[in-house]
Amino acid sequence: MTTRFDHILIIADIEGSSGCWNYRASSFLTQEWGLACLGMTLDVNAVVTALFDAGVRQVTVKDFHRTGYNLLPELVDSRAQIVSGYRSGPVPGLGDPGDAQAVMFLGMHAAAGTEGFMAHTLTSRIMWLEVNKKPLAEVELFSASLAPHSVTPIFFSGCPTACAQARAVIKKIDSYPIDKSAGPELFDVDSWRSGLVSGALNSLNNVATEPYTPSGPFKAEVTWRGGDIAAQNLARRWGFDQDGARIFIEAADIHELYRDLIRLCYLTPLTVRILPFGLFFYNLTGRLGLAWARQRLKKDKYLPQTTRRTQKIENRQSN
Ligand SMILES: [Zn+2]
């Protein structure tokens, strides 16, 4: 069997996965989060296995939620490469996409300040983010950061609002929604997941999309949830204009905009200087957190006790 794409990149988030039903489940080191990791992993695995069975030769999965350590690699088809934690570049957070030709987004959420399940952009500390007068969703930043590497966005899954936002900016992208409005008790995870798999497989025939390259310049308005003083400190730190809780960023192209937003949300001038060092400790925290979640899932009998074989698989995870 052959498909149009030999190498698929999956960017996986947790909010729009079948395992995450509230804020605690997206947080770090909560019992709900452990279960969300499990749900997210099973969603990703279902898609990964189907892609290989359909003839895709290589699948790389980038864990893109919070610490970047949420997926349990021992539960994912061993043919896939899982990339956990964060890298500074060339693609921010992700590193080198290699020869991936297409990207699928799983478990995503809607843009900050919009309707939708746990809507945010980059951090929940941003209350509202508009770029050139429109809300900005992460799918735009992530897709644009992959465009110089000729990676085409073909598939997106998240809440219905997130799907609509993705389709509005990335023409012809395939999407498959997760509707959480009725709550977890009434949610049929098996049938939803098989729909996710069919949607992802259908998108292998998507020849209509192209790498996403929006043209600048960009004027961003960021409303900071922490209020005026926090916004003032952040704006001064990076030399951005500010008025009350609003911070203004001007960028010539989308890559500059993404870099500035990453700085605003996650970094300080000091951590930029010691970034490799900082990332090492951040990734270590993520790795330890996931080990904690795994033990917790075992204790609560959601996962079998460790055997020597699963230990080996756990150690396979890249950092
Ligand atoms: Zn997330």
PDB file of C-alpha atoms and ligand atoms in Angstrom:
ATOM      1  CA  MET A   1       0.000   0.000   0.000  1.00  0.00           C
ATOM      2  CA  THR A   2       1.206   3.487  -0.724  1.00  0.00           C
ATOM      3  CA  THR A   3      -0.144   6.843   0.361  1.00  0.00           C
ATOM      4  CA  ARG A   4       0.552  10.345  -0.850  1.00  0.00           C
ATOM      5  CA  PHE A   5       2.421  11.006   2.391  1.00  0.00           C
ATOM      6  CA  ASP A   6       5.330   8.853   3.577  1.00  0.00           C
ATOM      7  CA  HIS A   7       5.969  10.742   6.787  1.00  0.00           C
ATOM      8  CA  ILE A   8       3.223  12.275   8.912  1.00  0.00           C
ATOM      9  CA  LEU A   9       3.817  14.584  11.849  1.00  0.00           C
ATOM     10  CA  ILE A  10       1.183  14.588  14.586  1.00  0.00           C
ATOM     11  CA  ILE A  11       0.963  17.528  16.982  1.00  0.00           C
ATOM     12  CA  ALA A  12      -0.965  16.332  20.018  1.00  0.00           C
ATOM     13  CA  ASP A  13      -2.594  18.468  22.700  1.00  0.00           C
ATOM     14  CA  ILE A  14      -4.749  17.390  25.634  1.00  0.00           C
ATOM     15  CA  GLU A  15      -7.688  19.841  25.905  1.00  0.00           C
ATOM     16  CA  GLY A  16      -9.458  18.467  22.832  1.00  0.00           C
ATOM     17  CA  SER A  17      -8.591  14.830  23.556  1.00  0.00           C
ATOM     18  CA  SER A  18     -11.153  12.364  24.878  1.00  0.00           C
ATOM     19  CA  GLY A  19      -9.421  12.329  28.286  1.00  0.00           C
ATOM     20  CA  CYS A  20      -9.749  15.991  29.295  1.00  0.00           C
ATOM     21  CA  TRP A  21     -13.042  17.249  30.712  1.00  0.00           C
ATOM     22  CA  ASN A  22     -12.059  20.115  33.003  1.00  0.00           C
ATOM     23  CA  TYR A  23      -9.255  22.493  33.951  1.00  0.00           C
ATOM     24  CA  ARG A  24      -7.729  20.114  36.510  1.00  0.00           C
ATOM     25  CA  ALA A  25      -7.333  17.489  33.788  1.00  0.00           C
ATOM     26  CA  SER A  26      -5.184  19.926  31.801  1.00  0.00           C
ATOM     27  CA  SER A  27      -3.118  20.878  34.882  1.00  0.00           C
ATOM     28  CA  PHE A  28       0.100  19.273  36.089  1.00  0.00           C
ATOM     29  CA  LEU A  29       0.240  16.552  38.769  1.00  0.00           C
ATOM     30  CA  THR A  30      -3.472  16.066  39.394  1.00  0.00           C
ATOM     31  CA  GLN A  31      -5.255  12.718  39.351  1.00  0.00           C
ATOM     32  CA  GLU A  32      -7.539  14.036  36.569  1.00  0.00           C
ATOM     33  CA  TRP A  33      -4.453  14.896  34.533  1.00  0.00           C
ATOM     34  CA  GLY A  34      -3.147  11.320  34.794  1.00  0.00           C
ATOM     35  CA  LEU A  35      -6.413  10.038  33.358  1.00  0.00           C
ATOM     36  CA  ALA A  36      -6.331  12.714  30.665  1.00  0.00           C
ATOM     37  CA  CYS A  37      -2.829  11.530  29.676  1.00  0.00           C
ATOM     38  CA  LEU A  38      -4.253   8.043  29.277  1.00  0.00           C
ATOM     39  CA  GLY A  39      -7.188   9.216  27.129  1.00  0.00           C
ATOM     40  CA  MET A  40      -4.941  11.412  24.983  1.00  0.00           C
ATOM     41  CA  THR A  41      -2.500   8.520  24.517  1.00  0.00           C
ATOM     42  CA  LEU A  42      -5.251   6.124  23.408  1.00  0.00           C
ATOM     43  CA  ASP A  43      -6.582   8.694  20.899  1.00  0.00           C
ATOM     44  CA  VAL A  44      -3.109   9.251  19.453  1.00  0.00           C
ATOM     45  CA  ASN A  45      -2.354   5.544  19.343  1.00  0.00           C
ATOM     46  CA  ALA A  46      -5.565   4.770  17.446  1.00  0.00           C
ATOM     47  CA  VAL A  47      -4.606   7.285  14.749  1.00  0.00           C
ATOM     48  CA  VAL A  48      -0.943   6.239  14.642  1.00  0.00           C
ATOM     49  CA  THR A  49      -1.751   2.537  14.205  1.00  0.00           C
ATOM     50  CA  ALA A  50      -4.303   3.287  11.470  1.00  0.00           C
ATOM     51  CA  LEU A  51      -1.808   5.466   9.595  1.00  0.00           C
ATOM     52  CA  PHE A  52       0.844   2.742   9.570  1.00  0.00           C
ATOM     53  CA  ASP A  53      -1.734   0.154   8.543  1.00  0.00           C
ATOM     54  CA  ALA A  54      -2.757   2.455   5.673  1.00  0.00           C
ATOM     55  CA  GLY A  55       0.813   2.451   4.335  1.00  0.00           C
ATOM     56  CA  VAL A  56       2.333   5.566   5.923  1.00  0.00           C
ATOM     57  CA  ARG A  57       5.984   4.708   6.506  1.00  0.00           C
ATOM     58  CA  GLN A  58       6.902   7.114   9.278  1.00  0.00           C
ATOM     59  CA  VAL A  59       4.870   8.835  11.989  1.00  0.00           C
ATOM     60  CA  THR A  60       6.378  11.360  14.387  1.00  0.00           C
ATOM     61  CA  VAL A  61       4.257  12.464  17.328  1.00  0.00           C
ATOM     62  CA  LYS A  62       5.056  15.741  19.061  1.00  0.00           C
ATOM     63  CA  ASP A  63       3.509  16.034  22.505  1.00  0.00           C
ATOM     64  CA  PHE A  64       2.582  19.733  22.694  1.00  0.00           C
ATOM     65  CA  HIS A  65       0.698  20.117  25.963  1.00  0.00           C
ATOM     66  CA  ARG A  66       2.211  22.042  28.848  1.00  0.00           C
ATOM     67  CA  THR A  67       5.442  20.182  29.788  1.00  0.00           C
ATOM     68  CA  GLY A  68       5.361  18.168  26.566  1.00  0.00           C
ATOM     69  CA  TYR A  69       5.281  14.970  28.645  1.00  0.00           C
ATOM     70  CA  ASN A  70       1.734  13.650  28.613  1.00  0.00           C
ATOM     71  CA  LEU A  71       1.811  10.712  26.209  1.00  0.00           C
ATOM     72  CA  LEU A  72       2.584   7.284  27.667  1.00  0.00           C
ATOM     73  CA  PRO A  73       4.948   5.862  25.008  1.00  0.00           C
ATOM     74  CA  GLU A  74       4.485   2.271  26.209  1.00  0.00           C
ATOM     75  CA  LEU A  75       0.876   2.495  24.991  1.00  0.00           C
ATOM     76  CA  VAL A  76       1.702   3.882  21.556  1.00  0.00           C
ATOM     77  CA  ASP A  77       2.456   1.740  18.505  1.00  0.00           C
ATOM     78  CA  SER A  78       6.216   1.172  18.672  1.00  0.00           C
ATOM     79  CA  ARG A  79       6.627   2.063  14.978  1.00  0.00           C
ATOM     80  CA  ALA A  80       5.994   5.725  15.843  1.00  0.00           C
ATOM     81  CA  GLN A  81       8.592   8.124  17.144  1.00  0.00           C
ATOM     82  CA  ILE A  82       7.368  10.144  20.103  1.00  0.00           C
ATOM     83  CA  VAL A  83       9.006  13.498  20.710  1.00  0.00           C
ATOM     84  CA  SER A  84       8.415  14.709  24.265  1.00  0.00           C
ATOM     85  CA  GLY A  85       9.452  17.976  25.916  1.00  0.00           C
ATOM     86  CA  TYR A  86      10.571  21.115  24.074  1.00  0.00           C
ATOM     87  CA  ARG A  87      13.344  22.236  21.761  1.00  0.00           C
ATOM     88  CA  SER A  88      14.253  25.807  20.925  1.00  0.00           C
ATOM     89  CA  GLY A  89      14.279  25.338  17.145  1.00  0.00           C
ATOM     90  CA  PRO A  90      14.428  25.409  14.173  1.00  0.00           C
ATOM     91  CA  VAL A  91      10.667  24.999  14.616  1.00  0.00           C
ATOM     92  CA  PRO A  92       9.870  26.530  18.025  1.00  0.00           C
ATOM     93  CA  GLY A  93       9.083  23.854  20.614  1.00  0.00           C
ATOM     94  CA  LEU A  94       9.258  21.054  18.093  1.00  0.00           C
ATOM     95  CA  GLY A  95      12.815  21.074  16.787  1.00  0.00           C
ATOM     96  CA  ASP A  96      13.507  19.614  13.362  1.00  0.00           C
ATOM     97  CA  PRO A  97      10.463  18.193  11.527  1.00  0.00           C
ATOM     98  CA  GLY A  98      12.791  16.146   9.298  1.00  0.00           C
ATOM     99  CA  ASP A  99      11.175  15.104   6.047  1.00  0.00           C
ATOM    100  CA  ALA A 100       7.583  15.149   7.350  1.00  0.00           C
ATOM    101  CA  GLN A 101       5.268  16.147   4.506  1.00  0.00           C
ATOM    102  CA  ALA A 102       2.015  16.709   6.362  1.00  0.00           C
ATOM    103  CA  VAL A 103       0.851  17.560   9.867  1.00  0.00           C
ATOM    104  CA  MET A 104      -2.245  16.405  11.730  1.00  0.00           C
ATOM    105  CA  PHE A 105      -3.409  18.273  14.829  1.00  0.00           C
ATOM    106  CA  LEU A 106      -5.091  16.169  17.513  1.00  0.00           C
ATOM    107  CA  GLY A 107      -6.700  17.239  20.795  1.00  0.00           C
ATOM    108  CA  MET A 108      -6.597  20.951  20.035  1.00  0.00           C
ATOM    109  CA  HIS A 109      -8.647  23.839  21.477  1.00  0.00           C
ATOM    110  CA  ALA A 110     -10.071  27.165  20.301  1.00  0.00           C
ATOM    111  CA  ALA A 111      -8.406  30.604  20.412  1.00  0.00           C
ATOM    112  CA  ALA A 112      -8.135  32.732  23.564  1.00  0.00           C
ATOM    113  CA  GLY A 113     -11.289  34.636  24.440  1.00  0.00           C
ATOM    114  CA  THR A 114     -13.562  32.722  22.057  1.00  0.00           C
ATOM    115  CA  GLU A 115     -16.309  30.198  22.767  1.00  0.00           C
ATOM    116  CA  GLY A 116     -15.161  26.613  22.849  1.00  0.00           C
ATOM    117  CA  PHE A 117     -13.897  24.080  25.321  1.00  0.00           C
ATOM    118  CA  MET A 118     -11.044  25.507  27.440  1.00  0.00           C
ATOM    119  CA  ALA A 119     -10.264  28.072  24.764  1.00  0.00           C
ATOM    120  CA  HIS A 120      -6.842  29.708  25.066  1.00  0.00           C
ATOM    121  CA  THR A 121      -3.821  30.619  22.968  1.00  0.00           C
ATOM    122  CA  LEU A 122      -0.388  29.544  24.281  1.00  0.00           C
ATOM    123  CA  THR A 123      -1.311  30.235  27.932  1.00  0.00           C
ATOM    124  CA  SER A 124      -4.486  30.691  29.965  1.00  0.00           C
ATOM    125  CA  ARG A 125      -2.922  33.943  31.276  1.00  0.00           C
ATOM    126  CA  ILE A 126      -3.901  35.541  27.963  1.00  0.00           C
ATOM    127  CA  MET A 127      -7.551  36.581  28.231  1.00  0.00           C
ATOM    128  CA  TRP A 128      -7.907  37.844  24.682  1.00  0.00           C
ATOM    129  CA  LEU A 129      -5.540  37.786  21.733  1.00  0.00           C
ATOM    130  CA  GLU A 130      -6.274  39.376  18.431  1.00  0.00           C
ATOM    131  CA  VAL A 131      -3.979  39.706  15.454  1.00  0.00           C
ATOM    132  CA  ASN A 132      -4.955  42.126  12.709  1.00  0.00           C
ATOM    133  CA  LYS A 133      -8.336  42.420  14.453  1.00  0.00           C
ATOM    134  CA  LYS A 134      -9.073  38.671  14.515  1.00  0.00           C
ATOM    135  CA  PRO A 135      -8.654  36.078  17.320  1.00  0.00           C
ATOM    136  CA  LEU A 136      -5.511  34.001  16.785  1.00  0.00           C
ATOM    137  CA  ALA A 137      -5.594  30.227  17.304  1.00  0.00           C
ATOM    138  CA  GLU A 138      -2.516  28.096  17.943  1.00  0.00           C
ATOM    139  CA  VAL A 139      -3.103  26.097  14.756  1.00  0.00           C
ATOM    140  CA  GLU A 140      -2.069  29.204  12.798  1.00  0.00           C
ATOM    141  CA  LEU A 141       1.214  29.646  14.650  1.00  0.00           C
ATOM    142  CA  PHE A 142       2.098  25.954  14.569  1.00  0.00           C
ATOM    143  CA  SER A 143       1.177  25.525  10.894  1.00  0.00           C
ATOM    144  CA  ALA A 144       3.060  28.676   9.894  1.00  0.00           C
ATOM    145  CA  SER A 145       6.158  27.582  11.825  1.00  0.00           C
ATOM    146  CA  LEU A 146       6.185  24.345   9.790  1.00  0.00           C
ATOM    147  CA  ALA A 147       5.612  26.005   6.409  1.00  0.00           C
ATOM    148  CA  PRO A 148       9.318  26.767   5.718  1.00  0.00           C
ATOM    149  CA  HIS A 149       9.854  22.995   6.009  1.00  0.00           C
ATOM    150  CA  SER A 150       7.121  22.369   3.408  1.00  0.00           C
ATOM    151  CA  VAL A 151       4.861  20.629   5.910  1.00  0.00           C
ATOM    152  CA  THR A 152       1.189  20.818   4.889  1.00  0.00           C
ATOM    153  CA  PRO A 153      -1.595  20.875   7.504  1.00  0.00           C
ATOM    154  CA  ILE A 154      -4.163  18.256   6.453  1.00  0.00           C
ATOM    155  CA  PHE A 155      -6.196  17.320   9.538  1.00  0.00           C
ATOM    156  CA  PHE A 156      -7.434  18.976  12.721  1.00  0.00           C
ATOM    157  CA  SER A 157      -9.420  17.710  15.689  1.00  0.00           C
ATOM    158  CA  GLY A 158     -10.718  19.716  18.646  1.00  0.00           C
ATOM    159  CA  CYS A 159     -14.021  21.135  19.925  1.00  0.00           C
ATOM    160  CA  PRO A 160     -16.471  22.327  17.216  1.00  0.00           C
ATOM    161  CA  THR A 161     -15.389  25.959  17.719  1.00  0.00           C
ATOM    162  CA  ALA A 162     -11.715  25.039  17.361  1.00  0.00           C
ATOM    163  CA  CYS A 163     -12.479  23.084  14.168  1.00  0.00           C
ATOM    164  CA  ALA A 164     -14.385  26.034  12.703  1.00  0.00           C
ATOM    165  CA  GLN A 165     -11.475  28.368  13.492  1.00  0.00           C
ATOM    166  CA  ALA A 166      -8.969  25.995  11.881  1.00  0.00           C
ATOM    167  CA  ARG A 167     -11.097  25.654   8.742  1.00  0.00           C
ATOM    168  CA  ALA A 168     -11.536  29.423   8.523  1.00  0.00           C
ATOM    169  CA  VAL A 169      -7.793  30.062   8.274  1.00  0.00           C
ATOM    170  CA  ILE A 170      -6.423  26.892   6.684  1.00  0.00           C
ATOM    171  CA  LYS A 171      -8.425  26.404   3.544  1.00  0.00           C
ATOM    172  CA  LYS A 172      -9.641  22.875   2.899  1.00  0.00           C
ATOM    173  CA  ILE A 173      -8.121  21.360   6.054  1.00  0.00           C
ATOM    174  CA  ASP A 174     -10.091  18.263   7.114  1.00  0.00           C
ATOM    175  CA  SER A 175     -11.518  18.352  10.603  1.00  0.00           C
ATOM    176  CA  TYR A 176     -13.262  16.111  13.097  1.00  0.00           C
ATOM    177  CA  PRO A 177     -14.922  17.619  16.182  1.00  0.00           C
ATOM    178  CA  ILE A 178     -15.186  16.443  19.766  1.00  0.00           C
ATOM    179  CA  ASP A 179     -18.409  17.664  21.365  1.00  0.00           C
ATOM    180  CA  LYS A 180     -18.067  17.732  25.153  1.00  0.00           C
ATOM    181  CA  SER A 181     -21.263  19.648  25.883  1.00  0.00           C
ATOM    182  CA  ALA A 182     -23.116  16.601  27.281  1.00  0.00           C
ATOM    183  CA  GLY A 183     -20.317  15.683  29.722  1.00  0.00           C
ATOM    184  CA  PRO A 184     -18.130  12.572  30.084  1.00  0.00           C
ATOM    185  CA  GLU A 185     -20.888  10.221  31.294  1.00  0.00           C
ATOM    186  CA  LEU A 186     -22.815  10.479  28.026  1.00  0.00           C
ATOM    187  CA  PHE A 187     -19.727  10.468  25.811  1.00  0.00           C
ATOM    188  CA  ASP A 188     -19.219   7.341  23.715  1.00  0.00           C
ATOM    189  CA  VAL A 189     -15.444   7.264  23.496  1.00  0.00           C
ATOM    190  CA  ASP A 190     -15.186   4.207  21.235  1.00  0.00           C
ATOM    191  CA  SER A 191     -17.432   5.544  18.527  1.00  0.00           C
ATOM    192  CA  TRP A 192     -15.889   9.013  18.762  1.00  0.00           C
ATOM    193  CA  ARG A 193     -12.395   7.539  18.462  1.00  0.00           C
ATOM    194  CA  SER A 194     -13.291   5.430  15.440  1.00  0.00           C
ATOM    195  CA  GLY A 195     -14.652   8.601  13.802  1.00  0.00           C
ATOM    196  CA  LEU A 196     -11.363  10.319  14.609  1.00  0.00           C
ATOM    197  CA  VAL A 197      -9.453   7.499  12.929  1.00  0.00           C
ATOM    198  CA  SER A 198     -11.656   7.615   9.793  1.00  0.00           C
ATOM    199  CA  GLY A 199     -11.269  11.379   9.592  1.00  0.00           C
ATOM    200  CA  ALA A 200      -7.493  11.151   9.882  1.00  0.00           C
ATOM    201  CA  LEU A 201      -7.308   8.381   7.273  1.00  0.00           C
ATOM    202  CA  ASN A 202      -9.520  10.335   4.843  1.00  0.00           C
ATOM    203  CA  SER A 203      -7.195  13.306   5.155  1.00  0.00           C
ATOM    204  CA  LEU A 204      -4.404  11.215   3.610  1.00  0.00           C
ATOM    205  CA  ASN A 205      -6.246  11.935   0.335  1.00  0.00           C
ATOM    206  CA  ASN A 206      -6.337  15.653   1.044  1.00  0.00           C
ATOM    207  CA  VAL A 207      -4.475  17.174  -1.883  1.00  0.00           C
ATOM    208  CA  ALA A 208      -6.183  20.544  -1.514  1.00  0.00           C
ATOM    209  CA  THR A 209      -4.217  22.117   1.332  1.00  0.00           C
ATOM    210  CA  GLU A 210      -0.856  23.846   1.123  1.00  0.00           C
ATOM    211  CA  PRO A 211       1.740  24.933   3.683  1.00  0.00           C
ATOM    212  CA  TYR A 212       0.241  27.825   5.647  1.00  0.00           C
ATOM    213  CA  THR A 213       2.057  31.082   4.968  1.00  0.00           C
ATOM    214  CA  PRO A 214       0.023  34.102   6.061  1.00  0.00           C
ATOM    215  CA  SER A 215       1.614  37.358   4.988  1.00  0.00           C
ATOM    216  CA  GLY A 216       2.419  40.204   7.361  1.00  0.00           C
ATOM    217  CA  PRO A 217       2.765  42.701   8.797  1.00  0.00           C
ATOM    218  CA  PHE A 218       0.968  41.704  11.980  1.00  0.00           C
ATOM    219  CA  LYS A 219      -0.399  43.872  14.749  1.00  0.00           C
ATOM    220  CA  ALA A 220      -1.243  41.877  17.852  1.00  0.00           C
ATOM    221  CA  GLU A 221      -3.252  43.015  20.850  1.00  0.00           C
ATOM    222  CA  VAL A 222      -2.841  40.817  23.915  1.00  0.00           C
ATOM    223  CA  THR A 223      -5.096  41.310  26.943  1.00  0.00           C
ATOM    224  CA  TRP A 224      -3.322  39.927  30.004  1.00  0.00           C
ATOM    225  CA  ARG A 225      -5.472  38.199  32.603  1.00  0.00           C
ATOM    226  CA  GLY A 226      -3.166  39.279  35.442  1.00  0.00           C
ATOM    227  CA  GLY A 227      -4.192  42.931  34.951  1.00  0.00           C
ATOM    228  CA  ASP A 228      -2.456  46.286  34.420  1.00  0.00           C
ATOM    229  CA  ILE A 229       0.648  45.907  36.573  1.00  0.00           C
ATOM    230  CA  ALA A 230       1.514  42.456  35.282  1.00  0.00           C
ATOM    231  CA  ALA A 231       0.984  43.668  31.710  1.00  0.00           C
ATOM    232  CA  GLN A 232       3.164  46.711  32.325  1.00  0.00           C
ATOM    233  CA  ASN A 233       6.003  44.586  33.698  1.00  0.00           C
ATOM    234  CA  LEU A 234       5.850  42.190  30.776  1.00  0.00           C
ATOM    235  CA  ALA A 235       5.664  44.952  28.173  1.00  0.00           C
ATOM    236  CA  ARG A 236       8.633  46.793  29.703  1.00  0.00           C
ATOM    237  CA  ARG A 237      10.624  43.586  29.903  1.00  0.00           C
ATOM    238  CA  TRP A 238      10.361  43.088  26.132  1.00  0.00           C
ATOM    239  CA  GLY A 239       9.939  46.672  24.934  1.00  0.00           C
ATOM    240  CA  PHE A 240       6.334  46.341  23.771  1.00  0.00           C
ATOM    241  CA  ASP A 241       3.738  49.114  23.954  1.00  0.00           C
ATOM    242  CA  GLN A 242       1.090  48.718  26.629  1.00  0.00           C
ATOM    243  CA  ASP A 243      -2.123  50.313  27.799  1.00  0.00           C
ATOM    244  CA  GLY A 244      -3.797  48.950  30.932  1.00  0.00           C
ATOM    245  CA  ALA A 245      -3.954  45.170  30.631  1.00  0.00           C
ATOM    246  CA  ARG A 246      -3.355  45.335  26.870  1.00  0.00           C
ATOM    247  CA  ILE A 247       0.039  44.696  25.292  1.00  0.00           C
ATOM    248  CA  PHE A 248       0.718  45.589  21.648  1.00  0.00           C
ATOM    249  CA  ILE A 249       3.136  43.690  19.428  1.00  0.00           C
ATOM    250  CA  GLU A 250       4.080  44.570  15.880  1.00  0.00           C
ATOM    251  CA  ALA A 251       5.808  41.982  13.756  1.00  0.00           C
ATOM    252  CA  ALA A 252       6.883  41.944  10.121  1.00  0.00           C
ATOM    253  CA  ASP A 253       6.146  38.256   9.632  1.00  0.00           C
ATOM    254  CA  ILE A 254       4.436  35.386  11.413  1.00  0.00           C
ATOM    255  CA  HIS A 255       7.713  33.872  12.667  1.00  0.00           C
ATOM    256  CA  GLU A 256       8.644  37.118  14.415  1.00  0.00           C
ATOM    257  CA  LEU A 257       5.142  37.273  15.883  1.00  0.00           C
ATOM    258  CA  TYR A 258       5.386  33.696  17.163  1.00  0.00           C
ATOM    259  CA  ARG A 259       8.825  34.390  18.680  1.00  0.00           C
ATOM    260  CA  ASP A 260       7.529  37.500  20.453  1.00  0.00           C
ATOM    261  CA  LEU A 261       4.470  35.663  21.798  1.00  0.00           C
ATOM    262  CA  ILE A 262       6.661  32.818  23.098  1.00  0.00           C
ATOM    263  CA  ARG A 263       8.874  35.363  24.853  1.00  0.00           C
ATOM    264  CA  LEU A 264       5.886  37.156  26.348  1.00  0.00           C
ATOM    265  CA  CYS A 265       4.244  33.950  27.585  1.00  0.00           C
ATOM    266  CA  TYR A 266       7.137  31.777  28.688  1.00  0.00           C
ATOM    267  CA  LEU A 267      10.478  33.564  28.880  1.00  0.00           C
ATOM    268  CA  THR A 268      12.507  36.357  30.446  1.00  0.00           C
ATOM    269  CA  PRO A 269      15.655  37.972  28.965  1.00  0.00           C
ATOM    270  CA  LEU A 270      17.648  35.833  31.416  1.00  0.00           C
ATOM    271  CA  THR A 271      15.980  32.545  30.438  1.00  0.00           C
ATOM    272  CA  VAL A 272      16.516  33.409  26.753  1.00  0.00           C
ATOM    273  CA  ARG A 273      20.254  33.625  27.453  1.00  0.00           C
ATOM    274  CA  ILE A 274      20.337  30.295  29.267  1.00  0.00           C
ATOM    275  CA  LEU A 275      17.680  28.604  27.145  1.00  0.00           C
ATOM    276  CA  PRO A 276      19.378  25.197  26.624  1.00  0.00           C
ATOM    277  CA  PHE A 277      19.941  24.981  30.373  1.00  0.00           C
ATOM    278  CA  GLY A 278      16.394  26.103  31.175  1.00  0.00           C
ATOM    279  CA  LEU A 279      14.899  23.655  28.690  1.00  0.00           C
ATOM    280  CA  PHE A 280      16.899  20.824  30.228  1.00  0.00           C
ATOM    281  CA  PHE A 281      15.331  21.452  33.638  1.00  0.00           C
ATOM    282  CA  TYR A 282      11.895  22.119  32.207  1.00  0.00           C
ATOM    283  CA  ASN A 283      12.022  18.832  30.305  1.00  0.00           C
ATOM    284  CA  LEU A 284      13.297  17.037  33.386  1.00  0.00           C
ATOM    285  CA  THR A 285      10.317  18.349  35.366  1.00  0.00           C
ATOM    286  CA  GLY A 286       8.007  17.082  32.642  1.00  0.00           C
ATOM    287  CA  ARG A 287       9.635  13.674  32.616  1.00  0.00           C
ATOM    288  CA  LEU A 288       9.352  13.333  36.397  1.00  0.00           C
ATOM    289  CA  GLY A 289       5.742  14.487  36.272  1.00  0.00           C
ATOM    290  CA  LEU A 290       4.858  11.838  33.741  1.00  0.00           C
ATOM    291  CA  ALA A 291       6.604   9.168  35.832  1.00  0.00           C
ATOM    292  CA  TRP A 292       4.408  10.282  38.738  1.00  0.00           C
ATOM    293  CA  ALA A 293       1.263  10.053  36.567  1.00  0.00           C
ATOM    294  CA  ARG A 294       2.264   6.571  35.409  1.00  0.00           C
ATOM    295  CA  GLN A 295       2.734   5.307  38.983  1.00  0.00           C
ATOM    296  CA  ARG A 296      -0.591   6.803  39.953  1.00  0.00           C
ATOM    297  CA  LEU A 297      -2.353   5.112  37.007  1.00  0.00           C
ATOM    298  CA  LYS A 298      -0.776   1.793  38.038  1.00  0.00           C
ATOM    299  CA  LYS A 299      -1.771   2.212  41.647  1.00  0.00           C
ATOM    300  CA  ASP A 300      -5.349   2.965  40.604  1.00  0.00           C
ATOM    301  CA  LYS A 301      -5.235  -0.072  38.272  1.00  0.00           C
ATOM    302  CA  TYR A 302      -5.725   1.880  35.039  1.00  0.00           C
ATOM    303  CA  LEU A 303      -2.372   0.476  33.907  1.00  0.00           C
ATOM    304  CA  PRO A 304      -0.859  -2.956  34.597  1.00  0.00           C
ATOM    305  CA  GLN A 305       2.044  -3.210  37.034  1.00  0.00           C
ATOM    306  CA  THR A 306       5.473  -2.811  35.449  1.00  0.00           C
ATOM    307  CA  THR A 307       7.053  -5.797  33.794  1.00  0.00           C
ATOM    308  CA  ARG A 308      10.599  -5.813  32.489  1.00  0.00           C
ATOM    309  CA  ARG A 309       9.224  -5.369  28.976  1.00  0.00           C
ATOM    310  CA  THR A 310       7.163  -2.257  29.736  1.00  0.00           C
ATOM    311  CA  GLN A 311      10.122  -0.839  31.669  1.00  0.00           C
ATOM    312  CA  LYS A 312      12.196  -1.128  28.511  1.00  0.00           C
ATOM    313  CA  ILE A 313       9.505   0.641  26.495  1.00  0.00           C
ATOM    314  CA  GLU A 314       9.198   3.414  29.043  1.00  0.00           C
ATOM    315  CA  ASN A 315      12.931   3.989  28.745  1.00  0.00           C
ATOM    316  CA  ARG A 316      12.573   4.303  24.968  1.00  0.00           C
ATOM    317  CA  GLN A 317      10.940   7.707  25.298  1.00  0.00           C
ATOM    318  CA  SER A 318      13.090  10.438  23.830  1.00  0.00           C
ATOM    319  CA  ASN A 319      13.641  13.669  25.695  1.00  0.00           C
TER     320      ASN A 319
HETATM  321 ZN    ZN B   1      -2.741  21.987  25.903  1.00  0.00          ZN
END
